[in-house]
Coordinates of C-alpha atoms in Angstrom, one line a residue:
M1 CA 63.2 72.7 69.0
R2 CA 62.8 76.4 68.5
N3 CA 62.9 77.1 72.3
T4 CA 66.1 75.1 72.6
K5 CA 67.8 77.0 69.8
K6 CA 66.7 80.3 71.4
H7 CA 68.2 79.1 74.8
N8 CA 71.4 78.1 73.1
I9 CA 71.8 81.5 71.5
R10 CA 71.2 83.3 74.8
L11 CA 73.6 80.9 76.6
G12 CA 76.3 81.5 73.9
F13 CA 75.7 85.3 74.2
F14 CA 76.1 85.3 78.0
V15 CA 79.2 83.0 77.8
A16 CA 80.8 85.3 75.3
I17 CA 80.1 88.4 77.4
G18 CA 81.5 86.6 80.5
V19 CA 84.7 85.6 78.7
L20 CA 85.1 89.2 77.4
L21 CA 84.7 90.6 80.9
F22 CA 87.1 88.1 82.3
I23 CA 89.8 89.0 79.6
L24 CA 89.2 92.8 80.2
G25 CA 89.6 92.2 84.0
I26 CA 92.9 90.4 83.5
F27 CA 94.2 93.2 81.3
Y28 CA 93.1 95.8 83.8
I29 CA 94.6 94.1 86.8
G30 CA 97.7 93.3 84.8
N31 CA 98.2 96.9 83.9
Q32 CA 97.7 97.9 87.5
I33 CA 100.6 95.7 88.7
N34 CA 102.7 96.0 85.6
I35 CA 102.5 92.4 84.5
F36 CA 102.6 93.3 80.8
S37 CA 105.5 95.8 80.9
K38 CA 109.2 95.4 81.4
N39 CA 110.2 96.2 85.0
F40 CA 113.2 96.5 87.2
Q41 CA 113.6 96.1 91.0
I42 CA 114.8 98.6 93.5
S43 CA 114.4 98.6 97.3
G44 CA 114.6 100.7 100.4
V45 CA 115.0 99.9 104.1
F46 CA 112.6 101.6 106.6
T47 CA 112.1 101.5 110.3
N48 CA 108.3 101.8 110.0
I49 CA 106.2 101.1 106.9
S50 CA 103.0 102.3 108.4
G51 CA 100.7 99.7 106.9
L52 CA 102.3 99.5 103.5
K53 CA 101.6 96.2 101.8
V54 CA 102.4 94.3 98.6
G55 CA 100.5 95.8 95.6
N56 CA 100.5 99.4 96.8
N57 CA 101.6 102.0 94.3
A58 CA 105.0 103.5 93.8
R59 CA 105.0 107.1 92.5
F60 CA 107.7 109.2 90.9
S61 CA 106.9 112.9 90.5
G62 CA 103.2 112.1 91.3
I63 CA 102.9 109.5 88.5
N64 CA 102.3 105.8 89.3
V65 CA 105.4 104.1 87.9
G66 CA 105.3 100.8 89.8
T67 CA 104.1 98.7 92.7
V68 CA 105.4 97.3 96.0
S69 CA 106.4 93.7 95.1
K70 CA 107.8 92.5 98.4
V71 CA 107.8 93.5 102.1
Q72 CA 110.4 91.7 104.2
I73 CA 111.3 92.1 107.9
I74 CA 115.1 92.3 108.2
N75 CA 115.4 92.5 112.0
D76 CA 113.5 93.8 115.0
S77 CA 113.7 97.4 113.8
L78 CA 114.2 97.3 110.0
V79 CA 111.8 96.4 107.1
R80 CA 112.9 96.1 103.5
V81 CA 110.5 97.2 100.8
D82 CA 111.1 96.0 97.2
L83 CA 109.5 97.9 94.3
S84 CA 108.8 96.8 90.8
I85 CA 109.3 99.9 88.6
Q86 CA 108.5 100.4 84.9
E87 CA 111.7 100.2 82.8
N88 CA 110.8 103.4 80.9
V89 CA 111.3 105.6 84.0
R90 CA 114.7 104.2 85.0
Q91 CA 116.4 107.1 83.2
F92 CA 114.9 109.5 85.7
I93 CA 115.7 107.7 88.9
R94 CA 119.3 108.3 90.2
K95 CA 121.4 106.4 92.7
D96 CA 121.0 109.3 95.1
S97 CA 117.2 109.4 94.8
K98 CA 115.2 108.9 98.0
M99 CA 112.1 107.0 98.9
E100 CA 109.4 107.9 101.4
I101 CA 106.2 106.3 102.5
G102 CA 103.2 108.5 102.1
S103 CA 99.4 108.2 101.7
E104 CA 96.9 108.9 99.0
G105 CA 95.0 111.8 100.5
L106 CA 94.6 112.3 104.2
M107 CA 93.6 108.8 105.2
G108 CA 94.1 106.9 101.9
N109 CA 96.2 103.8 100.9
K110 CA 99.9 103.9 101.6
I111 CA 102.2 104.6 98.7
V112 CA 105.9 104.9 98.1
N113 CA 107.1 108.2 96.8
I114 CA 110.4 108.3 94.9
Y115 CA 112.1 111.7 94.7
T116 CA 114.5 112.8 92.0
G117 CA 118.3 112.7 92.6
S118 CA 121.1 114.8 91.2
I119 CA 121.5 114.9 87.4
D120 CA 125.2 114.2 87.6
I121 CA 124.8 110.9 89.5
D122 CA 124.4 107.6 87.7
V123 CA 121.0 106.0 86.9
V124 CA 119.8 103.2 89.3
E125 CA 120.5 99.6 88.4
E126 CA 118.6 96.5 88.9
G127 CA 118.5 95.6 92.7
D128 CA 119.9 99.0 94.0
T129 CA 118.8 100.1 97.4
L130 CA 117.8 103.8 97.7
E131 CA 118.1 106.0 100.8
T132 CA 114.8 106.4 102.7
I133 CA 113.2 109.3 104.4
E134 CA 111.3 108.5 107.6
V135 CA 108.1 110.6 107.9
V136 CA 106.4 111.7 111.0
Q137 CA 103.5 109.4 111.9
I138 CA 100.0 110.8 112.4
D139 CA 99.5 108.4 115.3
V140 CA 102.5 109.8 117.1
I141 CA 101.3 113.3 116.7
M142 CA 97.8 112.4 117.9
S143 CA 99.2 110.7 120.9
Q144 CA 101.3 113.7 121.8
L145 CA 98.3 116.0 121.3
N146 CA 96.2 113.8 123.6
T147 CA 98.9 114.0 126.3
S148 CA 99.1 117.8 125.9
T149 CA 95.3 118.1 126.2
K150 CA 95.3 116.0 129.4
N151 CA 98.1 118.2 130.9
T152 CA 96.2 121.4 129.9
A153 CA 93.1 120.1 131.6
I154 CA 95.1 119.4 134.8
I155 CA 96.7 122.9 134.7
T156 CA 93.3 124.5 134.1
K157 CA 91.8 122.7 137.1
N158 CA 94.7 123.7 139.3
V159 CA 94.4 127.3 138.3
A160 CA 90.7 127.2 139.0
E161 CA 91.3 125.8 142.5
I162 CA 93.9 128.4 143.2
T163 CA 91.7 131.3 142.1
E164 CA 88.8 129.8 144.1
K165 CA 91.0 129.8 147.3
I166 CA 92.1 133.3 146.7
N167 CA 88.5 134.5 146.3
R168 CA 87.5 132.8 149.5
E169 CA 90.2 134.5 151.5
I170 CA 89.4 138.0 150.1

């Protein structure tokens, strides 16, 4: 009897801790994707989203203010990105603000950066589409660098052959 009571107390303790951790986890995840705050939707149209996916952060002036809520292919060359942004930052985002896809750190997750617009322009409204800035892709730069390196190697080889021929004739 005593053993059973002890086991029940332990079981109750572990169940209570498990429920508490579950609730804390829900609140943590909810805060990350802004479930518990009032939000509004804005969007932008990009030609290349560079691996951006639903759930990635949206930043305004370096502060996380929302998340990517939807990624939709419009046609063969355009992708629409919808953002869910916290209502309390609406006053700072103008209709002429711009969006850009960046990354956290050098090789980190993709994020959407929102840049400020003009003070004399109206504040964004629900469903507005902001202008986008296309950034240079690291993959493109690396590909061009690789091509340049190959060309340099060919030129160096040719110069070495020419100088070798000149040395033989002298």
